[in-house]
XYZ file of N, CA and C in Angstrom:
792
model
N 12.384 -23.972 -7.790
C 13.361 -25.005 -7.485
C 14.737 -24.406 -7.201
N 15.097 -23.362 -7.952
C 16.418 -22.753 -7.788
C 16.584 -22.181 -6.387
N 15.485 -21.596 -5.852
C 15.594 -20.933 -4.573
C 15.288 -21.862 -3.394
N 14.927 -23.135 -3.652
C 14.598 -24.046 -2.574
C 15.765 -24.248 -1.615
N 15.529 -23.965 -0.345
C 16.531 -24.108 0.723
C 17.791 -23.271 0.480
N 17.715 -22.295 -0.408
C 18.908 -21.475 -0.664
C 19.377 -20.725 0.577
N 18.487 -20.122 1.380
C 18.978 -19.453 2.589
C 19.714 -20.404 3.531
N 19.241 -21.655 3.610
C 19.917 -22.634 4.471
C 21.361 -22.830 4.040
N 21.576 -22.959 2.733
C 22.919 -23.209 2.216
C 23.804 -21.963 2.300
N 23.195 -20.786 2.192
C 23.983 -19.554 2.242
C 24.326 -19.133 3.667
N 23.476 -19.467 4.615
C 23.615 -18.938 5.972
C 24.192 -19.958 6.949
N 23.774 -21.214 6.841
C 24.161 -22.215 7.831
C 25.423 -22.963 7.418
N 26.297 -23.195 8.394
C 27.545 -23.915 8.144
C 27.711 -25.007 9.204
N 26.918 -26.087 9.091
C 26.969 -27.133 10.113
C 28.254 -27.956 10.043
N 28.718 -28.405 11.204
C 29.860 -29.310 11.280
C 29.508 -30.451 12.226
N 30.167 -31.574 12.035
C 29.955 -32.737 12.897
C 31.272 -33.288 13.447
N 32.375 -32.604 13.193
C 33.674 -33.053 13.682
C 33.658 -33.148 15.205
N 34.173 -34.238 15.782
C 34.195 -34.353 17.246
C 34.943 -33.189 17.897
N 34.390 -32.687 19.014
C 34.981 -31.590 19.775
C 35.074 -32.023 21.230
N 36.189 -31.710 21.861
C 36.361 -32.021 23.279
C 35.452 -31.116 24.106
N 34.475 -31.701 24.778
C 33.511 -30.921 25.572
C 33.957 -30.738 27.010
N 35.153 -31.190 27.341
C 35.647 -31.029 28.704
C 34.745 -31.723 29.709
N 34.374 -30.999 30.760
C 33.554 -31.585 31.823
C 32.060 -31.505 31.541
N 31.670 -30.969 30.387
C 30.244 -30.866 30.063
C 29.634 -32.258 29.900
N 28.352 -32.353 30.215
C 27.620 -33.619 30.154
C 26.669 -33.581 28.962
N 26.680 -34.640 28.176
C 25.828 -34.720 26.986
C 24.488 -35.347 27.318
N 23.430 -34.764 26.756
C 22.126 -35.398 26.833
C 21.413 -35.171 25.507
N 20.420 -35.971 25.228
C 19.656 -35.815 23.989
C 18.176 -35.686 24.319
N 17.480 -34.954 23.440
C 16.053 -34.722 23.576
C 15.399 -35.153 22.264
N 14.337 -35.942 22.300
C 13.649 -36.297 21.055
C 13.147 -35.042 20.342
N 13.394 -34.989 19.037
C 12.954 -33.831 18.243
C 12.619 -34.298 16.846
N 11.366 -34.056 16.450
C 10.871 -34.492 15.149
C 11.196 -35.973 14.968
N 11.956 -36.356 13.957
C 12.248 -37.776 13.765
C 13.651 -38.153 14.229
N 14.224 -37.349 15.111
C 15.572 -37.632 15.572
C 15.786 -37.095 16.970
N 16.970 -36.520 17.206
C 17.327 -36.028 18.528
C 17.995 -34.667 18.439
N 17.825 -33.896 19.517
C 18.597 -32.676 19.728
C 19.693 -32.990 20.732
N 20.887 -32.514 20.451
C 22.000 -32.715 21.361
C 22.149 -31.488 22.253
N 22.206 -31.725 23.565
C 22.362 -30.680 24.569
C 23.605 -30.984 25.394
N 24.402 -29.946 25.666
C 25.565 -30.087 26.540
C 25.344 -29.225 27.770
N 25.489 -29.807 28.954
C 25.211 -29.091 30.188
C 26.465 -29.024 31.072
N 26.532 -27.971 31.863
C 27.632 -27.815 32.820
C 27.177 -26.884 33.936
N 27.658 -27.143 35.152
C 27.318 -26.316 36.306
C 28.528 -25.521 36.774
N 28.251 -24.337 37.295
C 29.306 -23.536 37.903
C 29.762 -24.190 39.208
N 30.905 -23.737 39.727
C 31.427 -24.295 40.973
C 30.424 -24.149 42.113
N 29.791 -22.985 42.219
C 28.816 -22.753 43.297
C 27.634 -23.736 43.174
N 27.146 -23.969 41.967
C 26.034 -24.908 41.779
C 26.438 -26.321 42.193
N 27.663 -26.708 41.855
C 28.131 -28.041 42.246
C 28.259 -28.144 43.760
N 28.738 -27.091 44.392
C 28.923 -27.117 45.843
C 27.600 -27.257 46.585
N 26.573 -26.538 46.117
C 25.297 -26.585 46.838
C 24.353 -27.661 46.312
N 24.788 -28.364 45.241
C 24.016 -29.488 44.739
C 22.841 -29.121 43.862
N 22.740 -27.876 43.459
C 21.657 -27.439 42.574
C 22.007 -26.076 41.990
N 21.342 -25.729 40.908
C 21.526 -24.418 40.287
C 20.381 -23.496 40.695
N 20.716 -22.221 40.898
C 19.692 -21.212 41.181
C 19.180 -20.560 39.904
N 19.973 -20.612 38.837
C 19.622 -20.011 37.550
C 20.055 -20.971 36.438
N 19.200 -21.136 35.447
C 19.536 -21.936 34.274
C 19.659 -21.009 33.065
N 20.693 -21.242 32.269
C 20.908 -20.438 31.066
C 20.837 -21.360 29.854
N 19.848 -21.120 29.002
C 19.689 -21.884 27.770
C 20.449 -21.153 26.673
N 21.487 -21.791 26.179
C 22.482 -21.112 25.354
C 22.378 -21.532 23.894
N 22.333 -20.517 23.000
C 22.300 -20.728 21.552
C 23.520 -20.030 20.949
N 24.327 -20.794 20.202
C 25.618 -20.288 19.752
C 25.562 -19.781 18.312
N 26.712 -19.291 17.854
C 26.801 -18.738 16.514
C 26.768 -19.806 15.441
N 26.596 -19.358 14.236
C 26.384 -20.245 13.100
C 27.538 -21.203 12.846
N 28.765 -20.750 12.966
C 29.922 -21.600 12.698
C 30.476 -22.209 13.986
N 29.678 -22.172 15.057
C 30.144 -22.650 16.354
C 29.346 -23.889 16.746
N 29.705 -24.451 17.903
C 29.031 -25.638 18.381
C 28.858 -25.578 19.898
N 27.813 -26.231 20.387
C 27.541 -26.238 21.817
C 28.532 -27.091 22.595
N 29.158 -28.075 21.937
C 30.102 -28.942 22.644
C 31.227 -28.135 23.296
N 31.634 -27.065 22.630
C 32.881 -26.370 22.946
C 32.804 -25.524 24.220
N 31.637 -24.985 24.589
C 31.619 -23.876 25.527
C 31.027 -24.084 26.917
N 29.992 -24.895 27.123
C 29.325 -24.871 28.435
C 30.241 -25.070 29.640
N 31.216 -25.974 29.565
C 32.088 -26.211 30.719
C 32.865 -24.950 31.091
N 33.305 -24.190 30.086
C 34.032 -22.945 30.354
C 33.081 -21.823 30.765
N 31.947 -21.747 30.103
C 31.018 -20.651 30.375
C 30.392 -20.746 31.763
N 30.263 -21.955 32.283
C 29.666 -22.091 33.611
C 30.457 -21.327 34.659
N 31.750 -21.140 34.422
C 32.588 -20.420 35.382
C 32.625 -18.912 35.135
N 31.916 -18.439 34.093
C 31.871 -16.999 33.815
C 31.110 -16.224 34.883
N 30.252 -16.924 35.612
C 29.257 -16.226 36.421
C 29.689 -16.031 37.858
N 31.007 -16.083 38.091
C 31.577 -15.773 39.410
C 30.922 -16.624 40.494
N 30.230 -15.984 41.419
C 29.704 -16.710 42.578
C 28.269 -17.180 42.400
N 27.747 -17.128 41.201
C 26.373 -17.569 40.976
C 26.311 -19.088 40.790
N 25.222 -19.697 41.275
C 24.974 -21.123 41.057
C 24.200 -21.262 39.754
N 24.936 -21.459 38.674
C 24.372 -21.435 37.321
C 24.556 -22.794 36.655
N 23.562 -23.195 35.884
C 23.706 -24.367 35.014
C 23.459 -23.939 33.572
N 24.411 -24.261 32.695
C 24.309 -23.940 31.275
C 23.733 -25.140 30.521
N 22.778 -24.866 29.648
C 22.308 -25.856 28.678
C 22.609 -25.297 27.290
N 23.570 -25.888 26.583
C 23.927 -25.448 25.247
C 23.336 -26.375 24.198
N 22.584 -25.827 23.268
C 21.903 -26.633 22.252
C 22.647 -26.594 20.927
N 22.871 -27.767 20.340
C 23.347 -27.836 18.963
C 22.143 -27.810 18.030
N 22.164 -26.914 17.058
C 21.061 -26.823 16.098
C 20.937 -28.129 15.312
N 19.755 -28.419 14.773
C 19.623 -29.603 13.932
C 20.670 -29.607 12.815
N 21.341 -30.738 12.669
C 22.391 -30.857 11.661
C 23.767 -30.472 12.157
N 23.864 -29.936 13.374
C 25.141 -29.544 13.971
C 25.524 -30.572 15.041
N 26.805 -30.960 15.069
C 27.270 -31.884 16.090
C 26.472 -33.174 16.070
N 25.969 -33.561 17.239
C 25.204 -34.794 17.346
C 23.712 -34.626 17.196
N 23.236 -33.425 16.834
C 21.806 -33.220 16.584
C 21.451 -33.719 15.187
N 20.351 -34.447 15.109
C 19.940 -35.032 13.834
C 19.641 -33.947 12.803
N 20.106 -34.166 11.574
C 19.877 -33.217 10.495
C 18.507 -33.402 9.867
N 18.230 -32.660 8.786
C 19.138 -31.729 8.124
C 19.200 -30.372 8.833
N 20.223 -29.590 8.456
C 20.363 -28.232 8.987
C 19.457 -27.304 8.188
N 18.435 -26.771 8.852
C 17.477 -25.887 8.194
C 17.154 -24.717 9.116
N 17.081 -23.515 8.573
C 16.671 -22.351 9.358
C 15.293 -22.578 9.972
N 14.413 -23.213 9.231
C 13.046 -23.422 9.706
C 12.982 -24.358 10.905
N 14.040 -25.087 11.182
C 14.049 -26.021 12.315
C 14.648 -25.400 13.579
N 15.277 -24.226 13.452
C 15.933 -23.627 14.618
C 14.909 -23.191 15.669
N 13.864 -22.480 15.253
C 12.852 -22.020 16.204
C 12.175 -23.168 16.938
N 11.635 -24.170 16.221
C 11.019 -25.306 16.916
C 11.990 -26.065 17.812
N 13.256 -26.166 17.383
C 14.247 -26.848 18.220
C 14.475 -26.068 19.515
N 14.535 -24.740 19.416
C 14.722 -23.919 20.614
C 13.574 -24.108 21.598
N 12.356 -24.161 21.093
C 11.189 -24.372 21.957
C 11.248 -25.749 22.600
N 11.653 -26.755 21.836
C 11.755 -28.106 22.375
C 12.789 -28.166 23.498
N 13.947 -27.529 23.291
C 14.973 -27.502 24.336
C 14.468 -26.758 25.566
N 13.765 -25.660 25.358
C 13.225 -24.898 26.483
C 12.222 -25.727 27.277
N 11.341 -26.446 26.584
C 10.350 -27.269 27.271
C 11.025 -28.329 28.137
N 12.098 -28.939 27.616
C 12.825 -29.946 28.393
C 13.505 -29.309 29.602
N 14.086 -28.138 29.410
C 14.756 -27.453 30.517
C 13.769 -26.999 31.577
N 12.609 -26.562 31.150
C 11.597 -26.095 32.107
C 11.221 -27.204 33.089
N 11.147 -28.437 32.610
C 10.846 -29.563 33.492
C 11.976 -29.781 34.493
N 13.208 -29.611 34.038
C 14.375 -29.820 34.897
C 14.540 -28.679 35.902
N 14.259 -27.459 35.465
C 14.515 -26.282 36.296
C 13.496 -26.104 37.406
N 12.323 -26.720 37.258
C 11.245 -26.555 38.228
C 10.918 -25.065 38.373
N 11.127 -24.469 39.547
C 10.776 -23.057 39.747
C 11.956 -22.110 39.570
N 13.126 -22.637 39.235
C 14.301 -21.774 39.051
C 14.154 -20.965 37.762
N 14.641 -19.722 37.750
C 14.519 -18.893 36.542
C 15.366 -19.424 35.393
N 14.856 -19.207 34.178
C 15.561 -19.593 32.957
C 15.869 -18.331 32.163
N 17.126 -18.195 31.771
C 17.573 -17.069 30.946
C 17.956 -17.620 29.579
N 17.452 -17.020 28.519
C 17.823 -17.407 27.159
C 18.960 -16.503 26.692
N 20.035 -17.126 26.214
C 21.235 -16.381 25.810
C 21.600 -16.810 24.391
N 21.533 -15.865 23.457
C 21.865 -16.161 22.069
C 22.930 -15.235 21.540
N 23.944 -15.811 20.902
C 24.997 -15.031 20.249
C 24.862 -15.177 18.748
N 25.012 -14.071 18.031
C 24.934 -14.072 16.572
C 23.616 -14.716 16.141
N 23.658 -15.736 15.276
C 22.391 -16.324 14.821
C 21.623 -16.936 15.980
N 22.328 -17.282 17.072
C 21.637 -17.780 18.256
C 20.699 -16.760 18.862
N 20.941 -15.471 18.603
C 20.046 -14.432 19.101
C 18.669 -14.538 18.464
N 18.595 -15.060 17.240
C 17.279 -15.227 16.614
C 16.457 -16.255 17.378
N 17.106 -17.341 17.836
C 16.403 -18.360 18.622
C 15.996 -17.821 19.980
N 16.901 -17.077 20.634
C 16.599 -16.525 21.951
C 15.444 -15.524 21.879
N 15.440 -14.672 20.857
C 14.353 -13.699 20.695
C 13.030 -14.400 20.393
N 13.081 -15.467 19.640
C 11.856 -16.238 19.372
C 11.260 -16.753 20.677
N 12.106 -17.261 21.572
C 11.609 -17.729 22.862
C 11.033 -16.583 23.680
N 11.729 -15.453 23.712
C 11.253 -14.318 24.498
C 9.902 -13.818 24.000
N 9.714 -13.832 22.681
C 8.454 -13.357 22.112
C 7.324 -14.362 22.293
N 7.651 -15.658 22.233
C 6.607 -16.684 22.274
C 6.326 -17.208 23.681
N 7.244 -16.939 24.642
C 7.058 -17.400 26.021
C 7.288 -16.217 26.982
N 6.497 -15.175 26.855
C 6.802 -13.919 27.563
C 6.792 -14.026 29.081
N 6.022 -14.946 29.660
C 5.969 -15.041 31.116
C 6.858 -16.143 31.669
N 7.544 -16.855 30.796
C 8.314 -18.017 31.244
C 9.825 -17.805 31.162
N 10.260 -16.828 30.394
C 11.677 -16.511 30.292
C 11.980 -15.392 31.282
N 12.901 -15.647 32.219
C 13.187 -14.659 33.257
C 14.106 -13.551 32.772
N 14.917 -13.824 31.781
C 15.850 -12.831 31.266
C 16.322 -13.231 29.889
N 16.850 -12.250 29.174
C 17.297 -12.476 27.809
C 18.653 -11.815 27.629
N 19.604 -12.562 27.053
C 20.918 -12.007 26.736
C 21.131 -12.167 25.235
N 21.387 -11.054 24.568
C 21.627 -11.056 23.126
C 23.024 -10.515 22.865
N 23.798 -11.248 22.094
C 25.153 -10.802 21.750
C 25.262 -10.673 20.240
N 25.464 -9.447 19.765
C 25.586 -9.153 18.332
C 24.420 -9.736 17.530
N 23.192 -9.317 17.848
C 22.015 -9.900 17.189
C 21.921 -9.520 15.713
N 21.647 -10.500 14.825
C 21.557 -10.218 13.392
C 20.110 -10.180 12.887
N 19.611 -9.045 12.441
C 18.307 -9.025 11.769
C 18.483 -9.571 10.351
N 18.252 -10.854 10.164
C 18.658 -11.551 8.941
C 18.052 -10.939 7.682
N 16.765 -10.677 7.707
C 16.118 -10.147 6.497
C 16.707 -8.791 6.106
N 16.865 -7.934 7.095
C 17.385 -6.596 6.802
C 18.829 -6.653 6.318
N 19.618 -7.549 6.880
C 21.004 -7.693 6.433
C 21.077 -8.159 4.989
N 20.251 -9.143 4.659
C 20.262 -9.672 3.288
C 19.874 -8.588 2.292
N 18.833 -7.831 2.604
C 18.345 -6.819 1.668
C 19.265 -5.611 1.579
N 19.735 -5.118 2.720
C 20.487 -3.855 2.722
C 21.972 -4.050 2.436
N 22.515 -5.191 2.858
C 23.954 -5.384 2.697
C 24.301 -6.101 1.404
N 23.399 -6.995 0.957
C 23.743 -7.825 -0.195
C 22.828 -7.611 -1.404
N 21.760 -6.804 -1.242
C 20.807 -6.659 -2.334
C 21.292 -5.815 -3.495
N 22.148 -4.822 -3.214
C 22.488 -3.840 -4.248
C 23.209 -4.451 -5.445
N 24.080 -5.446 -5.209
C 24.906 -5.955 -6.315
C 24.143 -6.886 -7.252
N 22.962 -7.377 -6.840
C 22.160 -8.231 -7.729
C 20.798 -7.625 -8.011
N 20.701 -6.281 -7.766
C 19.445 -5.553 -7.986
C 18.283 -6.198 -7.243
N 18.585 -6.850 -6.116
C 17.598 -7.467 -5.245
C 16.864 -8.644 -5.900
N 17.315 -9.088 -7.091
C 16.679 -10.235 -7.747
C 16.957 -11.529 -6.992
N 18.126 -11.626 -6.360
C 18.473 -12.784 -5.530
C 18.164 -12.513 -4.064
N 18.556 -11.322 -3.588
C 18.384 -11.015 -2.169
C 16.911 -10.997 -1.754
N 16.037 -10.504 -2.628
C 14.620 -10.444 -2.293
C 14.019 -11.803 -1.995
N 14.122 -12.758 -2.937
C 13.581 -14.095 -2.656
C 14.233 -14.780 -1.466
N 15.545 -14.576 -1.278
C 16.221 -15.193 -0.139
C 15.684 -14.611 1.170
N 15.540 -13.280 1.227
C 15.037 -12.639 2.450
C 13.621 -13.107 2.777
N 12.804 -13.314 1.754
C 11.429 -13.743 1.985
C 11.351 -15.151 2.553
N 12.406 -15.937 2.368
C 12.407 -17.309 2.870
C 12.911 -17.431 4.311
N 13.359 -16.322 4.909
C 13.757 -16.390 6.313
C 12.507 -16.681 7.143
N 12.518 -17.719 7.962
C 11.314 -18.066 8.743
C 10.854 -16.910 9.629
N 9.552 -16.784 9.766
C 8.990 -15.708 10.585
C 9.458 -15.785 12.033
N 9.635 -17.011 12.549
C 10.019 -17.104 13.952
C 11.463 -16.695 14.197
N 12.252 -16.440 13.125
C 13.610 -15.939 13.275
C 13.726 -14.460 12.883
N 12.609 -13.783 12.777
C 12.597 -12.362 12.435
C 12.934 -11.554 13.688
N 14.189 -11.124 13.802
C 14.646 -10.432 15.017
C 13.865 -9.157 15.288
N 13.552 -8.401 14.256
C 12.872 -7.124 14.466
C 11.457 -7.346 14.995
N 10.705 -8.235 14.355
C 9.339 -8.510 14.813
C 9.342 -9.088 16.222
N 10.266 -10.001 16.502
C 10.318 -10.602 17.836
C 10.764 -9.596 18.891
N 11.681 -8.693 18.515
C 12.105 -7.660 19.463
C 10.932 -6.750 19.825
N 10.118 -6.419 18.859
C 8.951 -5.569 19.123
C 7.930 -6.264 20.017
N 7.918 -7.599 19.974
C 6.930 -8.356 20.756
C 7.452 -8.789 22.114
N 8.706 -8.528 22.423
C 9.334 -9.041 23.642
C 9.293 -8.012 24.761
N 8.968 -8.494 25.952
C 8.944 -7.638 27.144
C 9.903 -8.144 28.225
N 10.616 -9.218 27.967
C 11.549 -9.787 28.933
C 12.716 -8.829 29.166
N 13.137 -8.603 30.405
C 14.322 -7.765 30.643
C 15.521 -8.316 29.878
N 16.170 -7.459 29.101
C 17.207 -7.919 28.172
C 18.540 -7.235 28.419
N 19.605 -8.019 28.275
C 20.972 -7.512 28.268
C 21.480 -7.692 26.848
N 21.956 -6.610 26.240
C 22.368 -6.668 24.834
C 23.837 -6.284 24.736
N 24.657 -7.238 24.332
C 26.100 -7.029 24.214
C 26.437 -6.746 22.760
N 27.154 -5.640 22.516
C 27.414 -5.181 21.157
C 28.911 -4.985 20.939
N 29.463 -5.751 19.985
C 30.881 -5.623 19.647
C 31.096 -4.373 18.803
N 31.949 -3.511 19.274
C 32.167 -2.220 18.611
C 32.672 -2.378 17.179
N 33.528 -3.383 16.929
C 34.141 -3.545 15.613
C 33.661 -4.815 14.918
N 32.408 -5.155 15.154
C 31.855 -6.377 14.571
C 32.004 -6.358 13.058
N 32.745 -7.329 12.519
C 32.987 -7.411 11.087
C 32.016 -8.348 10.386
N 31.164 -9.057 11.154
C 30.215 -10.014 10.574
C 28.805 -9.439 10.537
N 28.357 -8.903 11.666
C 27.065 -8.212 11.741
C 27.380 -6.751 12.035
N 27.305 -5.920 11.028
C 27.702 -4.516 11.182
C 26.904 -3.849 12.306
N 27.555 -3.008 13.118
C 26.864 -2.364 14.250
C 25.565 -1.657 13.867
N 25.454 -1.173 12.635
C 24.201 -0.508 12.255
C 23.025 -1.498 12.269
N 23.312 -2.787 12.050
C 22.253 -3.794 12.131
C 21.950 -4.154 13.584
N 22.963 -4.173 14.443
C 22.704 -4.345 15.875
C 21.677 -3.313 16.336
N 21.895 -2.071 15.911
C 21.066 -0.963 16.404
C 19.602 -1.125 16.010
N 19.336 -1.760 14.873
C 17.948 -1.995 14.474
C 17.229 -2.857 15.500
N 17.922 -3.868 16.003
C 17.323 -4.751 17.006
C 17.172 -4.012 18.329
N 18.198 -3.263 18.721
C 18.145 -2.500 19.973
C 16.978 -1.521 19.942
N 16.831 -0.811 18.850
C 15.761 0.185 18.739
C 14.378 -0.459 18.755
N 14.278 -1.658 18.194
C 12.977 -2.325 18.115
C 12.578 -2.980 19.434
N 13.564 -3.261 20.304
C 13.255 -4.049 21.496
C 12.304 -3.288 22.419
N 11.167 -3.900 22.747
C 10.110 -3.201 23.472
C 10.264 -3.275 24.979
N 10.935 -4.298 25.471
C 11.080 -4.450 26.911
C 12.212 -3.602 27.474
N 12.362 -3.666 28.810
C 13.483 -2.972 29.436
C 14.789 -3.622 28.999
N 15.816 -2.807 28.818
C 17.073 -3.353 28.303
C 18.256 -2.585 28.858
N 19.346 -3.288 28.937
C 20.622 -2.686 29.280
C 21.616 -3.033 28.179
N 22.337 -2.027 27.708
C 23.312 -2.217 26.636
C 24.706 -2.318 27.258
N 25.449 -3.322 26.862
C 26.834 -3.477 27.299
C 27.718 -3.370 26.065
N 28.458 -2.300 25.985
C 29.332 -2.069 24.835
C 30.624 -2.871 24.998
N 30.949 -3.657 23.981
C 32.196 -4.431 23.970
C 33.205 -3.626 23.153
N 33.869 -2.720 23.813
C 34.722 -1.758 23.123
C 35.951 -2.446 22.530
N 36.188 -2.147 21.248
C 37.320 -2.719 20.535
C 37.137 -4.162 20.137
N 35.973 -4.754 20.431
C 35.754 -6.176 20.186
C 35.255 -6.439 18.774
N 35.645 -7.616 18.264
C 35.129 -8.116 16.996
C 34.031 -9.144 17.274
N 33.440 -9.671 16.227
C 32.234 -10.496 16.342
C 32.410 -11.670 17.300
N 33.514 -12.382 17.189
C 33.697 -13.611 17.967
C 34.618 -13.453 19.171
N 34.951 -12.220 19.535
C 35.834 -12.024 20.686
C 35.130 -12.450 21.979
N 35.870 -13.041 22.915
C 35.264 -13.456 24.186
C 34.878 -12.264 25.049
N 33.952 -12.500 25.957
C 33.556 -11.479 26.926
C 34.456 -11.631 28.144
N 35.168 -10.581 28.469
C 36.108 -10.671 29.578
C 36.298 -9.300 30.206
N 37.046 -9.289 31.326
C 37.373 -8.031 31.982
C 36.147 -7.274 32.464
N 36.145 -5.972 32.184
C 35.061 -5.101 32.641
C 33.715 -5.521 32.074
N 33.702 -5.943 30.811
C 32.444 -6.353 30.184
C 31.851 -7.564 30.892
N 32.696 -8.509 31.319
C 32.202 -9.684 32.023
C 31.634 -9.292 33.384
N 32.308 -8.382 34.072
C 31.785 -7.896 35.352
C 30.446 -7.182 35.159
N 30.345 -6.382 34.097
C 29.087 -5.690 33.797
C 27.970 -6.688 33.507
N 28.312 -7.768 32.791
C 27.310 -8.785 32.457
C 26.801 -9.464 33.727
N 27.702 -9.803 34.638
C 27.283 -10.411 35.905
C 26.359 -9.492 36.680
N 26.705 -8.211 36.757
C 25.862 -7.253 37.464
C 24.501 -7.101 36.797
N 24.522 -7.037 35.455
C 23.282 -6.832 34.717
C 22.363 -8.043 34.813
N 22.932 -9.236 34.930
C 22.086 -10.417 35.097
C 21.288 -10.312 36.392
N 21.930 -9.847 37.454
C 21.204 -9.643 38.703
C 20.055 -8.663 38.534
N 20.301 -7.579 37.780
C 19.243 -6.607 37.498
C 18.075 -7.268 36.756
N 18.385 -8.075 35.725
C 17.335 -8.708 34.927
C 16.499 -9.665 35.769
N 17.159 -10.415 36.641
C 16.434 -11.385 37.451
C 15.503 -10.708 38.449
N 15.905 -9.544 38.960
C 15.018 -8.830 39.880
C 13.869 -8.157 39.143
N 14.070 -7.850 37.868
C 13.024 -7.189 37.068
C 11.982 -8.151 36.539
N 12.366 -9.402 36.337
C 11.481 -10.354 35.665
C 10.284 -10.687 36.539
N 9.177 -10.944 35.884
C 7.958 -11.335 36.594
C 8.037 -12.821 36.928
N 7.269 -13.280 37.891
C 7.279 -14.702 38.235
C 6.909 -15.553 37.038
N 7.529 -16.707 36.950
C 7.221 -17.597 35.835
C 5.817 -18.154 35.948
N 5.245 -18.343 34.775
C 3.903 -18.944 34.754
C 4.007 -20.414 35.131
N 2.981 -20.961 35.743
C 3.030 -22.375 36.101
C 3.004 -23.231 34.853
C-alpha cells in the first residue's frame, strides 16, 4: 500500500491551469473512459499549400504542457510543410485524469492511431523531450514500420536514474521498489535496443535534470541509425535555436530519406 502509485506522485507534476495556445487548434480523442487533449498547428508552408507533407507527434516534458508550444514550434521547420500534434498526458491540461505513468504509453499509441488516419500516406515523426522521450521511444519500438523518424531530446532512462542517482541515500530500499514500478513500455533502454527508426538525438551539454551520463545510456543502446546534435552550453529546458535548429532541420531531411515506407 505504501508504494502504490508512488512513482506517479514522485515523477509526474500535472497542471490544469489555462494556457494561451495562440493559433493552435484543440481537438480531443476518446481514451479509456475520458478524452485525450491534442493541440495542432501548421507551419506557414503547410497553410499555403493547404496540406502538410510531414506530421510531428509531439510529447513534452513532465512539467510542461502541449497547449503552450505547437503554434510556435510549427514555425521551427523553416520551409517545410509541417503539422504538429502535441499531446497532453492523461491528467494534464484538458486530458482526463488521473495522471499515471502507466497511462502514458497507451495514450501515445492512441494519439498515433488518430494521427495516422489524418496523415494518410504522409510520414509521421515522433518527437519526445525529457519524459516525452519515453513515449516517443515506445512508439518507435512498437510501431517500427509506421514511424518515419524519431527525435529525442534529453532522454531519461527512468529506472537507471532512480537506482543510480537516488538509490545510495536510502540503501535502495525505496529506490528499488520505485524503479520496479516504472512501466515496461516506458523503459528507454529496452525500447532503444528494439528501435530501428532513424533517430535524431539532441543532448543538452549542461543538463541539470537528466545528467548527460544518463543521456549516453540511451544513445549507446539505440540500435537504429542515429545522428547526435550537441546543444552546447544548454540546460535541460533551453530552447533549440541558432546552429542547433539549422542542424535539426537538416537532420530531419536525412531521417525522412532513410526511413522505410510506412506499412499500410
